[in-house]
Amino acid sequence: RCGITVTRKVGDAVRRNRIKRLVREVFRRNQAQLPAGLDVVWVAKQQAVGLEFVAVEQDFALLCRELARPVRPARSGDNRSGGKRPRGERKPS
């Protein structure tokens, strides 16, 4: 599935709708490259206004390659929270 968000900051309705049509078509043509069961949400920024189909398709291909890479398992003891506990929580004894 594909979700597309384009805020009013991007431009008038004509520009926003053009971006949505462009993204929808890129997704339709290339969704087979994505892993099964994956939902994609696009958030268009101001820079998307002047993009051509080929540029959006290249970005989507890059995304697909990134998603296809295997994920490294976390090392045991890998604490990404910075070691801080919520207020009031004590150290285990």
PDB file of N, CA and C in Angstrom:
ATOM      1  N   ARG A   1       0.835  -1.185   0.000  1.00  0.00           N
ATOM      2  CA  ARG A   1       0.000   0.000   0.000  1.00  0.00           C
ATOM      3  C   ARG A   1       0.871   1.236   0.000  1.00  0.00           C
ATOM      4  N   CYS A   2       0.294   2.307  -0.453  1.00  0.00           N
ATOM      5  CA  CYS A   2       1.035   3.558  -0.584  1.00  0.00           C
ATOM      6  C   CYS A   2       0.193   4.705  -0.038  1.00  0.00           C
ATOM      7  N   GLY A   3       0.781   5.488   0.857  1.00  0.00           N
ATOM      8  CA  GLY A   3       0.134   6.685   1.364  1.00  0.00           C
ATOM      9  C   GLY A   3       0.950   7.897   0.949  1.00  0.00           C
ATOM     10  N   ILE A   4       0.283   8.972   0.586  1.00  0.00           N
ATOM     11  CA  ILE A   4       0.971  10.168   0.108  1.00  0.00           C
ATOM     12  C   ILE A   4       0.447  11.381   0.869  1.00  0.00           C
ATOM     13  N   THR A   5       1.367  12.172   1.410  1.00  0.00           N
ATOM     14  CA  THR A   5       1.005  13.393   2.112  1.00  0.00           C
ATOM     15  C   THR A   5       1.715  14.567   1.458  1.00  0.00           C
ATOM     16  N   VAL A   6       0.936  15.567   1.077  1.00  0.00           N
ATOM     17  CA  VAL A   6       1.498  16.789   0.504  1.00  0.00           C
ATOM     18  C   VAL A   6       0.783  17.953   1.184  1.00  0.00           C
ATOM     19  N   THR A   7       1.511  18.719   1.986  1.00  0.00           N
ATOM     20  CA  THR A   7       0.882  19.825   2.713  1.00  0.00           C
ATOM     21  C   THR A   7       0.709  21.048   1.820  1.00  0.00           C
ATOM     22  N   ARG A   8      -0.072  21.995   2.291  1.00  0.00           N
ATOM     23  CA  ARG A   8      -0.316  23.226   1.534  1.00  0.00           C
ATOM     24  C   ARG A   8       0.929  24.080   1.384  1.00  0.00           C
ATOM     25  N   LYS A   9       1.912  23.853   2.237  1.00  0.00           N
ATOM     26  CA  LYS A   9       3.164  24.601   2.137  1.00  0.00           C
ATOM     27  C   LYS A   9       3.868  24.322   0.812  1.00  0.00           C
ATOM     28  N   VAL A  10       3.583  23.169   0.211  1.00  0.00           N
ATOM     29  CA  VAL A  10       4.232  22.775  -1.044  1.00  0.00           C
ATOM     30  C   VAL A  10       3.748  23.630  -2.204  1.00  0.00           C
ATOM     31  N   GLY A  11       2.506  24.038  -2.180  1.00  0.00           N
ATOM     32  CA  GLY A  11       1.992  24.869  -3.265  1.00  0.00           C
ATOM     33  C   GLY A  11       0.486  24.756  -3.372  1.00  0.00           C
ATOM     34  N   ASP A  12      -0.032  25.278  -4.483  1.00  0.00           N
ATOM     35  CA  ASP A  12      -1.479  25.241  -4.682  1.00  0.00           C
ATOM     36  C   ASP A  12      -1.936  23.816  -5.020  1.00  0.00           C
ATOM     37  N   ALA A  13      -3.235  23.636  -5.173  1.00  0.00           N
ATOM     38  CA  ALA A  13      -3.803  22.309  -5.389  1.00  0.00           C
ATOM     39  C   ALA A  13      -3.266  21.648  -6.654  1.00  0.00           C
ATOM     40  N   VAL A  14      -3.028  22.429  -7.690  1.00  0.00           N
ATOM     41  CA  VAL A  14      -2.512  21.869  -8.943  1.00  0.00           C
ATOM     42  C   VAL A  14      -1.146  21.231  -8.713  1.00  0.00           C
ATOM     43  N   ARG A  15      -0.271  21.923  -8.015  1.00  0.00           N
ATOM     44  CA  ARG A  15       1.072  21.382  -7.740  1.00  0.00           C
ATOM     45  C   ARG A  15       1.006  20.172  -6.816  1.00  0.00           C
ATOM     46  N   ARG A  16       0.188  20.262  -5.783  1.00  0.00           N
ATOM     47  CA  ARG A  16       0.071  19.132  -4.853  1.00  0.00           C
ATOM     48  C   ARG A  16      -0.465  17.901  -5.557  1.00  0.00           C
ATOM     49  N   ASN A  17      -1.479  18.080  -6.393  1.00  0.00           N
ATOM     50  CA  ASN A  17      -2.059  16.941  -7.106  1.00  0.00           C
ATOM     51  C   ASN A  17      -1.088  16.351  -8.119  1.00  0.00           C
ATOM     52  N   ARG A  18      -0.271  17.196  -8.762  1.00  0.00           N
ATOM     53  CA  ARG A  18       0.720  16.691  -9.710  1.00  0.00           C
ATOM     54  C   ARG A  18       1.724  15.795  -8.991  1.00  0.00           C
ATOM     55  N   ILE A  19       2.175  16.229  -7.814  1.00  0.00           N
ATOM     56  CA  ILE A  19       3.116  15.423  -7.032  1.00  0.00           C
ATOM     57  C   ILE A  19       2.480  14.092  -6.660  1.00  0.00           C
ATOM     58  N   LYS A  20       1.227  14.127  -6.222  1.00  0.00           N
ATOM     59  CA  LYS A  20       0.545  12.889  -5.834  1.00  0.00           C
ATOM     60  C   LYS A  20       0.393  11.938  -7.010  1.00  0.00           C
ATOM     61  N   ARG A  21       0.033  12.475  -8.186  1.00  0.00           N
ATOM     62  CA  ARG A  21      -0.083  11.628  -9.381  1.00  0.00           C
ATOM     63  C   ARG A  21       1.255  11.013  -9.752  1.00  0.00           C
ATOM     64  N   LEU A  22       2.300  11.812  -9.671  1.00  0.00           N
ATOM     65  CA  LEU A  22       3.645  11.350 -10.000  1.00  0.00           C
ATOM     66  C   LEU A  22       4.077  10.217  -9.070  1.00  0.00           C
ATOM     67  N   VAL A  23       3.924  10.414  -7.784  1.00  0.00           N
ATOM     68  CA  VAL A  23       4.316   9.405  -6.801  1.00  0.00           C
ATOM     69  C   VAL A  23       3.473   8.147  -6.957  1.00  0.00           C
ATOM     70  N   ARG A  24       2.175   8.314  -7.158  1.00  0.00           N
ATOM     71  CA  ARG A  24       1.289   7.166  -7.336  1.00  0.00           C
ATOM     72  C   ARG A  24       1.713   6.313  -8.530  1.00  0.00           C
ATOM     73  N   GLU A  25       2.090   6.969  -9.631  1.00  0.00           N
ATOM     74  CA  GLU A  25       2.502   6.241 -10.831  1.00  0.00           C
ATOM     75  C   GLU A  25       3.842   5.538 -10.630  1.00  0.00           C
ATOM     76  N   VAL A  26       4.781   6.196  -9.972  1.00  0.00           N
ATOM     77  CA  VAL A  26       6.066   5.550  -9.679  1.00  0.00           C
ATOM     78  C   VAL A  26       5.839   4.323  -8.809  1.00  0.00           C
ATOM     79  N   PHE A  27       4.992   4.448  -7.805  1.00  0.00           N
ATOM     80  CA  PHE A  27       4.701   3.313  -6.937  1.00  0.00           C
ATOM     81  C   PHE A  27       4.031   2.189  -7.722  1.00  0.00           C
ATOM     82  N   ARG A  28       3.065   2.523  -8.557  1.00  0.00           N
ATOM     83  CA  ARG A  28       2.345   1.508  -9.331  1.00  0.00           C
ATOM     84  C   ARG A  28       3.295   0.709 -10.217  1.00  0.00           C
ATOM     85  N   ARG A  29       4.220   1.399 -10.865  1.00  0.00           N
ATOM     86  CA  ARG A  29       5.141   0.731 -11.786  1.00  0.00           C
ATOM     87  C   ARG A  29       6.230  -0.073 -11.083  1.00  0.00           C
ATOM     88  N   ASN A  30       6.554   0.275  -9.857  1.00  0.00           N
ATOM     89  CA  ASN A  30       7.719  -0.321  -9.197  1.00  0.00           C
ATOM     90  C   ASN A  30       7.419  -1.057  -7.896  1.00  0.00           C
ATOM     91  N   GLN A  31       6.160  -1.228  -7.542  1.00  0.00           N
ATOM     92  CA  GLN A  31       5.848  -1.826  -6.245  1.00  0.00           C
ATOM     93  C   GLN A  31       6.314  -3.272  -6.119  1.00  0.00           C
ATOM     94  N   ALA A  32       6.553  -3.958  -7.234  1.00  0.00           N
ATOM     95  CA  ALA A  32       7.028  -5.339  -7.182  1.00  0.00           C
ATOM     96  C   ALA A  32       8.435  -5.426  -6.586  1.00  0.00           C
ATOM     97  N   GLN A  33       9.177  -4.325  -6.589  1.00  0.00           N
ATOM     98  CA  GLN A  33      10.536  -4.313  -6.038  1.00  0.00           C
ATOM     99  C   GLN A  33      10.541  -4.287  -4.510  1.00  0.00           C
ATOM    100  N   LEU A  34       9.424  -3.921  -3.909  1.00  0.00           N
ATOM    101  CA  LEU A  34       9.343  -3.824  -2.453  1.00  0.00           C
ATOM    102  C   LEU A  34       9.092  -5.190  -1.832  1.00  0.00           C
ATOM    103  N   PRO A  35       9.571  -5.394  -0.608  1.00  0.00           N
ATOM    104  CA  PRO A  35       9.240  -6.626   0.105  1.00  0.00           C
ATOM    105  C   PRO A  35       7.725  -6.735   0.311  1.00  0.00           C
ATOM    106  N   ALA A  36       7.216  -7.943   0.293  1.00  0.00           N
ATOM    107  CA  ALA A  36       5.774  -8.168   0.449  1.00  0.00           C
ATOM    108  C   ALA A  36       5.298  -7.681   1.814  1.00  0.00           C
ATOM    109  N   GLY A  37       4.092  -7.129   1.843  1.00  0.00           N
ATOM    110  CA  GLY A  37       3.473  -6.710   3.090  1.00  0.00           C
ATOM    111  C   GLY A  37       3.976  -5.389   3.645  1.00  0.00           C
ATOM    112  N   LEU A  38       4.741  -4.657   2.865  1.00  0.00           N
ATOM    113  CA  LEU A  38       5.299  -3.393   3.329  1.00  0.00           C
ATOM    114  C   LEU A  38       4.411  -2.238   2.891  1.00  0.00           C
ATOM    115  N   ASP A  39       4.096  -1.344   3.810  1.00  0.00           N
ATOM    116  CA  ASP A  39       3.355  -0.129   3.484  1.00  0.00           C
ATOM    117  C   ASP A  39       4.356   1.018   3.356  1.00  0.00           C
ATOM    118  N   VAL A  40       4.156   1.870   2.360  1.00  0.00           N
ATOM    119  CA  VAL A  40       5.052   3.005   2.125  1.00  0.00           C
ATOM    120  C   VAL A  40       4.254   4.290   2.289  1.00  0.00           C
ATOM    121  N   VAL A  41       4.799   5.233   3.053  1.00  0.00           N
ATOM    122  CA  VAL A  41       4.172   6.541   3.218  1.00  0.00           C
ATOM    123  C   VAL A  41       5.155   7.591   2.705  1.00  0.00           C
ATOM    124  N   TRP A  42       4.713   8.362   1.731  1.00  0.00           N
ATOM    125  CA  TRP A  42       5.533   9.424   1.138  1.00  0.00           C
ATOM    126  C   TRP A  42       5.108  10.742   1.771  1.00  0.00           C
ATOM    127  N   VAL A  43       6.075  11.533   2.188  1.00  0.00           N
ATOM    128  CA  VAL A  43       5.811  12.872   2.698  1.00  0.00           C
ATOM    129  C   VAL A  43       6.555  13.831   1.775  1.00  0.00           C
ATOM    130  N   ALA A  44       5.804  14.526   0.931  1.00  0.00           N
ATOM    131  CA  ALA A  44       6.417  15.413  -0.060  1.00  0.00           C
ATOM    132  C   ALA A  44       6.833  16.725   0.585  1.00  0.00           C
ATOM    133  N   LYS A  45       8.007  17.169   0.244  1.00  0.00           N
ATOM    134  CA  LYS A  45       8.535  18.447   0.718  1.00  0.00           C
ATOM    135  C   LYS A  45       8.524  19.448  -0.434  1.00  0.00           C
ATOM    136  N   GLN A  46       8.847  20.687  -0.149  1.00  0.00           N
ATOM    137  CA  GLN A  46       8.846  21.753  -1.150  1.00  0.00           C
ATOM    138  C   GLN A  46       9.727  21.409  -2.351  1.00  0.00           C
ATOM    139  N   GLN A  47      10.833  20.695  -2.129  1.00  0.00           N
ATOM    140  CA  GLN A  47      11.755  20.348  -3.207  1.00  0.00           C
ATOM    141  C   GLN A  47      11.117  19.426  -4.239  1.00  0.00           C
ATOM    142  N   ALA A  48      10.012  18.798  -3.922  1.00  0.00           N
ATOM    143  CA  ALA A  48       9.363  17.862  -4.838  1.00  0.00           C
ATOM    144  C   ALA A  48       8.632  18.559  -5.973  1.00  0.00           C
ATOM    145  N   VAL A  49       8.407  19.856  -5.865  1.00  0.00           N
ATOM    146  CA  VAL A  49       7.604  20.581  -6.847  1.00  0.00           C
ATOM    147  C   VAL A  49       8.152  20.440  -8.258  1.00  0.00           C
ATOM    148  N   GLY A  50       9.440  20.599  -8.460  1.00  0.00           N
ATOM    149  CA  GLY A  50       9.991  20.591  -9.811  1.00  0.00           C
ATOM    150  C   GLY A  50      10.505  19.250 -10.290  1.00  0.00           C
ATOM    151  N   LEU A  51      10.329  18.194  -9.517  1.00  0.00           N
ATOM    152  CA  LEU A  51      10.898  16.904  -9.894  1.00  0.00           C
ATOM    153  C   LEU A  51      10.202  16.284 -11.098  1.00  0.00           C
ATOM    154  N   GLU A  52      10.994  15.596 -11.895  1.00  0.00           N
ATOM    155  CA  GLU A  52      10.479  14.848 -13.041  1.00  0.00           C
ATOM    156  C   GLU A  52      10.271  13.397 -12.625  1.00  0.00           C
ATOM    157  N   PHE A  53       9.551  12.664 -13.459  1.00  0.00           N
ATOM    158  CA  PHE A  53       9.238  11.265 -13.192  1.00  0.00           C
ATOM    159  C   PHE A  53      10.506  10.447 -12.959  1.00  0.00           C
ATOM    160  N   VAL A  54      11.510  10.644 -13.803  1.00  0.00           N
ATOM    161  CA  VAL A  54      12.746   9.854 -13.719  1.00  0.00           C
ATOM    162  C   VAL A  54      13.434  10.053 -12.370  1.00  0.00           C
ATOM    163  N   ALA A  55      13.464  11.271 -11.864  1.00  0.00           N
ATOM    164  CA  ALA A  55      14.111  11.548 -10.580  1.00  0.00           C
ATOM    165  C   ALA A  55      13.381  10.852  -9.433  1.00  0.00           C
ATOM    166  N   VAL A  56      12.066  10.884  -9.457  1.00  0.00           N
ATOM    167  CA  VAL A  56      11.283  10.221  -8.404  1.00  0.00           C
ATOM    168  C   VAL A  56      11.476   8.711  -8.497  1.00  0.00           C
ATOM    169  N   GLU A  57      11.518   8.188  -9.709  1.00  0.00           N
ATOM    170  CA  GLU A  57      11.709   6.749  -9.899  1.00  0.00           C
ATOM    171  C   GLU A  57      13.090   6.312  -9.401  1.00  0.00           C
ATOM    172  N   GLN A  58      14.113   7.127  -9.631  1.00  0.00           N
ATOM    173  CA  GLN A  58      15.457   6.806  -9.140  1.00  0.00           C
ATOM    174  C   GLN A  58      15.496   6.805  -7.615  1.00  0.00           C
ATOM    175  N   ASP A  59      14.843   7.772  -6.997  1.00  0.00           N
ATOM    176  CA  ASP A  59      14.781   7.806  -5.531  1.00  0.00           C
ATOM    177  C   ASP A  59      14.061   6.578  -4.984  1.00  0.00           C
ATOM    178  N   PHE A  60      12.999   6.172  -5.660  1.00  0.00           N
ATOM    179  CA  PHE A  60      12.249   4.993  -5.227  1.00  0.00           C
ATOM    180  C   PHE A  60      13.103   3.732  -5.372  1.00  0.00           C
ATOM    181  N   ALA A  61      13.879   3.635  -6.455  1.00  0.00           N
ATOM    182  CA  ALA A  61      14.763   2.482  -6.658  1.00  0.00           C
ATOM    183  C   ALA A  61      15.811   2.415  -5.547  1.00  0.00           C
ATOM    184  N   LEU A  62      16.342   3.573  -5.150  1.00  0.00           N
ATOM    185  CA  LEU A  62      17.308   3.624  -4.056  1.00  0.00           C
ATOM    186  C   LEU A  62      16.661   3.149  -2.754  1.00  0.00           C
ATOM    187  N   LEU A  63      15.453   3.594  -2.493  1.00  0.00           N
ATOM    188  CA  LEU A  63      14.717   3.156  -1.310  1.00  0.00           C
ATOM    189  C   LEU A  63      14.535   1.641  -1.314  1.00  0.00           C
ATOM    190  N   CYS A  64      14.163   1.088  -2.455  1.00  0.00           N
ATOM    191  CA  CYS A  64      13.955  -0.361  -2.555  1.00  0.00           C
ATOM    192  C   CYS A  64      15.241  -1.123  -2.267  1.00  0.00           C
ATOM    193  N   ARG A  65      16.373  -0.624  -2.773  1.00  0.00           N
ATOM    194  CA  ARG A  65      17.658  -1.283  -2.503  1.00  0.00           C
ATOM    195  C   ARG A  65      17.981  -1.235  -1.014  1.00  0.00           C
ATOM    196  N   GLU A  66      17.721  -0.104  -0.388  1.00  0.00           N
ATOM    197  CA  GLU A  66      17.979   0.022   1.051  1.00  0.00           C
ATOM    198  C   GLU A  66      17.109  -0.947   1.855  1.00  0.00           C
ATOM    199  N   LEU A  67      15.862  -1.073   1.464  1.00  0.00           N
ATOM    200  CA  LEU A  67      14.944  -1.960   2.188  1.00  0.00           C
ATOM    201  C   LEU A  67      15.266  -3.428   1.960  1.00  0.00           C
ATOM    202  N   ALA A  68      15.916  -3.745   0.856  1.00  0.00           N
ATOM    203  CA  ALA A  68      16.242  -5.135   0.536  1.00  0.00           C
ATOM    204  C   ALA A  68      17.485  -5.616   1.283  1.00  0.00           C
ATOM    205  N   ARG A  69      18.290  -4.676   1.803  1.00  0.00           N
ATOM    206  CA  ARG A  69      19.499  -5.070   2.529  1.00  0.00           C
ATOM    207  C   ARG A  69      19.120  -5.789   3.809  1.00  0.00           C
ATOM    208  N   PRO A  70      19.889  -6.828   4.154  1.00  0.00           N
ATOM    209  CA  PRO A  70      19.597  -7.521   5.412  1.00  0.00           C
ATOM    210  C   PRO A  70      19.892  -6.616   6.607  1.00  0.00           C
ATOM    211  N   VAL A  71      19.108  -6.767   7.634  1.00  0.00           N
ATOM    212  CA  VAL A  71      19.259  -5.966   8.848  1.00  0.00           C
ATOM    213  C   VAL A  71      20.175  -6.713   9.802  1.00  0.00           C
ATOM    214  N   ARG A  72      21.172  -5.999  10.341  1.00  0.00           N
ATOM    215  CA  ARG A  72      22.071  -6.626  11.310  1.00  0.00           C
ATOM    216  C   ARG A  72      21.346  -6.763  12.645  1.00  0.00           C
ATOM    217  N   PRO A  73      21.471  -7.916  13.278  1.00  0.00           N
ATOM    218  CA  PRO A  73      20.856  -8.045  14.605  1.00  0.00           C
ATOM    219  C   PRO A  73      21.610  -7.182  15.614  1.00  0.00           C
ATOM    220  N   ALA A  74      20.897  -6.690  16.595  1.00  0.00           N
ATOM    221  CA  ALA A  74      21.509  -5.861  17.635  1.00  0.00           C
ATOM    222  C   ALA A  74      22.437  -6.713  18.480  1.00  0.00           C
ATOM    223  N   ARG A  75      23.554  -6.130  18.881  1.00  0.00           N
ATOM    224  CA  ARG A  75      24.477  -6.842  19.765  1.00  0.00           C
ATOM    225  C   ARG A  75      23.861  -6.906  21.151  1.00  0.00           C
ATOM    226  N   SER A  76      24.160  -7.988  21.867  1.00  0.00           N
ATOM    227  CA  SER A  76      23.619  -8.078  23.219  1.00  0.00           C
ATOM    228  C   SER A  76      24.254  -6.989  24.070  1.00  0.00           C
ATOM    229  N   GLY A  77      23.481  -6.370  24.889  1.00  0.00           N
ATOM    230  CA  GLY A  77      23.963  -5.283  25.726  1.00  0.00           C
ATOM    231  C   GLY A  77      23.996  -3.949  25.007  1.00  0.00           C
ATOM    232  N   ASP A  78      23.538  -3.938  23.769  1.00  0.00           N
ATOM    233  CA  ASP A  78      23.520  -2.689  23.008  1.00  0.00           C
ATOM    234  C   ASP A  78      22.352  -1.851  23.509  1.00  0.00           C
ATOM    235  N   ASN A  79      22.663  -0.808  24.251  1.00  0.00           N
ATOM    236  CA  ASN A  79      21.628   0.027  24.837  1.00  0.00           C
ATOM    237  C   ASN A  79      21.622   1.364  24.118  1.00  0.00           C
ATOM    238  N   ARG A  80      20.671   1.588  23.257  1.00  0.00           N
ATOM    239  CA  ARG A  80      20.627   2.812  22.463  1.00  0.00           C
ATOM    240  C   ARG A  80      19.898   3.948  23.187  1.00  0.00           C
ATOM    241  N   SER A  81      19.369   3.672  24.355  1.00  0.00           N
ATOM    242  CA  SER A  81      18.625   4.716  25.058  1.00  0.00           C
ATOM    243  C   SER A  81      19.541   5.668  25.822  1.00  0.00           C
ATOM    244  N   GLY A  82      20.830   5.386  25.806  1.00  0.00           N
ATOM    245  CA  GLY A  82      21.752   6.264  26.515  1.00  0.00           C
ATOM    246  C   GLY A  82      21.888   5.909  27.984  1.00  0.00           C
ATOM    247  N   GLY A  83      21.260   4.830  28.411  1.00  0.00           N
ATOM    248  CA  GLY A  83      21.402   4.365  29.777  1.00  0.00           C
ATOM    249  C   GLY A  83      20.569   5.116  30.792  1.00  0.00           C
ATOM    250  N   LYS A  84      19.768   6.047  30.387  1.00  0.00           N
ATOM    251  CA  LYS A  84      18.958   6.804  31.341  1.00  0.00           C
ATOM    252  C   LYS A  84      17.653   6.071  31.608  1.00  0.00           C
ATOM    253  N   ARG A  85      17.250   6.125  32.862  1.00  0.00           N
ATOM    254  CA  ARG A  85      15.986   5.520  33.256  1.00  0.00           C
ATOM    255  C   ARG A  85      14.947   6.621  33.433  1.00  0.00           C
ATOM    256  N   PRO A  86      13.692   6.254  33.271  1.00  0.00           N
ATOM    257  CA  PRO A  86      12.647   7.242  33.556  1.00  0.00           C
ATOM    258  C   PRO A  86      12.738   7.693  35.000  1.00  0.00           C
ATOM    259  N   ARG A  87      12.309   8.897  35.257  1.00  0.00           N
ATOM    260  CA  ARG A  87      12.340   9.450  36.615  1.00  0.00           C
ATOM    261  C   ARG A  87      11.645   8.545  37.604  1.00  0.00           C
ATOM    262  N   GLY A  88      12.271   8.354  38.738  1.00  0.00           N
ATOM    263  CA  GLY A  88      11.663   7.561  39.797  1.00  0.00           C
ATOM    264  C   GLY A  88      11.971   6.081  39.698  1.00  0.00           C
ATOM    265  N   GLU A  89      12.546   5.643  38.590  1.00  0.00           N
ATOM    266  CA  GLU A  89      12.871   4.224  38.456  1.00  0.00           C
ATOM    267  C   GLU A  89      14.244   3.982  39.066  1.00  0.00           C
ATOM    268  N   ARG A  90      14.352   2.935  39.870  1.00  0.00           N
ATOM    269  CA  ARG A  90      15.608   2.652  40.563  1.00  0.00           C
ATOM    270  C   ARG A  90      16.432   1.620  39.819  1.00  0.00           C
ATOM    271  N   LYS A  91      17.720   1.632  40.155  1.00  0.00           N
ATOM    272  CA  LYS A  91      18.646   0.657  39.616  1.00  0.00           C
ATOM    273  C   LYS A  91      18.277  -0.720  40.155  1.00  0.00           C
ATOM    274  N   PRO A  92      18.344  -1.772  39.302  1.00  0.00           N
ATOM    275  CA  PRO A  92      18.072  -3.113  39.834  1.00  0.00           C
ATOM    276  C   PRO A  92      19.141  -3.510  40.847  1.00  0.00           C
ATOM    277  N   SER A  93      18.743  -4.208  41.942  1.00  0.00           N
ATOM    278  CA  SER A  93      19.713  -4.598  42.966  1.00  0.00           C
ATOM    279  C   SER A  93      20.206  -5.994  42.753  1.00  0.00           C
TER     280      SER A  93
END
